[in-house]
Short mmCIF file of C-alpha atoms in Angstrom, two decimals:
data_model
loop_
_atom_site.label_atom_id
_atom_site.label_comp_id
_atom_site.label_asym_id
_atom_site.label_seq_id
_atom_site.Cartn_x
_atom_site.Cartn_y
_atom_site.Cartn_z
CA GLN A 1 -23.29 -9.13 -7.52
CA TRP A 2 -20.45 -6.62 -7.49
CA TYR A 3 -17.96 -8.81 -5.60
CA GLN A 4 -18.15 -11.46 -8.31
CA ARG A 5 -17.15 -8.99 -11.00
CA ARG A 6 -13.64 -9.49 -12.33
CA VAL A 7 -11.69 -6.25 -12.12
CA ARG A 8 -8.72 -5.81 -14.44
CA VAL A 9 -6.42 -2.88 -14.97
CA ASP A 10 -4.77 -2.63 -18.39
CA PRO A 11 -1.08 -1.83 -17.75
CA SER A 12 -0.56 -0.24 -21.17
CA ASP A 13 -3.59 2.04 -20.66
CA PHE A 14 -2.31 2.97 -17.18
CA ALA A 15 1.18 3.71 -18.55
CA THR A 16 -0.36 5.93 -21.24
CA TYR A 17 -2.43 7.73 -18.59
CA LEU A 18 0.68 8.36 -16.47
CA ASN A 19 2.60 9.54 -19.53
CA GLU A 20 -0.12 12.13 -20.21
CA LYS A 21 -0.65 13.25 -16.61
CA ILE A 22 2.78 13.33 -14.91
CA LYS A 23 3.99 16.89 -14.51
CA VAL A 24 7.68 17.78 -14.82
CA ALA A 25 8.61 21.40 -14.08
CA GLY A 26 4.89 22.21 -13.79
CA LYS A 27 3.94 20.97 -17.27
CA THR A 28 2.24 17.77 -18.37
CA GLY A 29 3.74 15.83 -21.27
CA ASN A 30 7.20 17.21 -20.42
CA LEU A 31 8.86 13.93 -19.38
CA GLY A 32 11.87 14.14 -21.71
CA THR A 33 14.70 11.93 -20.50
CA ASN A 34 14.13 12.82 -16.84
CA VAL A 35 11.22 10.41 -16.30
CA ILE A 36 10.88 7.07 -18.09
CA ILE A 37 7.71 4.95 -17.95
CA GLN A 38 8.19 1.24 -18.70
CA LYS A 39 5.51 -1.43 -18.99
CA GLU A 40 6.39 -5.04 -18.15
CA ALA A 41 3.64 -7.68 -18.31
CA PHE A 42 1.49 -6.59 -15.33
CA LYS A 43 3.86 -3.94 -13.95
CA VAL A 44 4.43 -0.31 -14.74
CA ASN A 45 7.87 1.01 -13.72
CA ILE A 46 8.72 4.67 -13.41
CA LEU A 47 12.40 5.61 -13.51
CA SER A 48 13.30 9.18 -12.63
CA ASP A 49 16.54 11.18 -12.65
CA ILE A 50 14.87 14.06 -10.85
CA PRO A 51 13.16 14.00 -7.43
CA PHE A 52 9.82 12.27 -7.88
CA SER A 53 7.22 12.08 -5.13
CA LYS A 54 5.83 8.64 -4.36
CA ARG A 55 2.75 10.35 -2.96
CA TYR A 56 2.19 12.08 -6.32
CA LEU A 57 2.24 8.68 -8.03
CA LYS A 58 -0.31 7.38 -5.53
CA TYR A 59 -2.50 10.42 -6.21
CA LEU A 60 -2.37 9.81 -9.98
CA THR A 61 -3.08 6.10 -9.50
CA LYS A 62 -6.17 6.84 -7.40
CA LYS A 63 -7.32 9.35 -9.99
CA TYR A 64 -6.92 6.73 -12.74
CA LEU A 65 -8.88 4.14 -10.73
CA LYS A 66 -11.67 6.67 -10.15
CA LYS A 67 -11.79 7.49 -13.87
CA GLN A 68 -12.07 3.76 -14.72
CA ASN A 69 -14.73 3.22 -11.98
CA LEU A 70 -12.43 0.77 -10.17
CA ARG A 71 -11.80 2.80 -7.01
CA GLU A 72 -14.35 0.85 -4.97
CA TYR A 73 -12.71 -2.51 -5.84
CA LEU A 74 -8.99 -1.74 -5.70
CA ARG A 75 -6.76 0.13 -3.31
CA VAL A 76 -3.21 1.42 -3.59
CA VAL A 77 -0.84 -0.17 -1.05
CA ALA A 78 2.84 0.54 -0.43
CA SER A 79 4.51 -2.87 -0.59
CA SER A 80 8.03 -1.46 -0.07
CA PRO A 81 9.60 1.98 0.36
CA SER A 82 9.79 2.48 -3.41
CA THR A 83 6.86 0.37 -4.64
CA TYR A 84 3.09 0.58 -4.85
CA GLU A 85 0.76 -2.22 -5.81
CA LEU A 86 -2.97 -2.50 -6.37
CA ARG A 87 -4.90 -4.88 -4.13
CA TYR A 88 -8.52 -5.87 -3.86
CA PHE A 89 -10.45 -4.66 -0.86
CA GLN A 90 -11.13 -7.42 1.66
CA ILE A 91 -14.78 -8.35 1.46
CA ASN A 92 -16.35 -9.92 4.50
CA LEU A 93 -19.31 -12.01 3.37
CA ASP A 94 -20.08 -13.61 6.74
CA ASP A 95 -23.05 -11.71 8.11
CA ASP A 96 -23.53 -14.33 10.82
CA ASP A 97 -20.37 -13.24 12.66
CA ALA A 98 -21.39 -9.58 12.57
CA GLU A 99 -24.64 -10.27 14.43
CA ASP A 100 -22.95 -11.82 17.49
#
């Protein structure tokens, strides 16, 4: 069943995806020294010297999850004002409570 499937996101693949897709001055692949993407164990950090929209990062993350067919298992949650994290959707397996 789908809820027993182990879902894993490869941080290096995600960092590569962001590196290819992030637009700076309207062009992809134009990061230069303005935007730096770092991968640490299970985290991907984005450091920016220019204004960078957190909402744009969420958009790209959702697009990546959709491309990897993980969108139905994971969601993007703001854990702090400058941080996003991926969390599993809560799955309610108790059908007995729903019938009451």
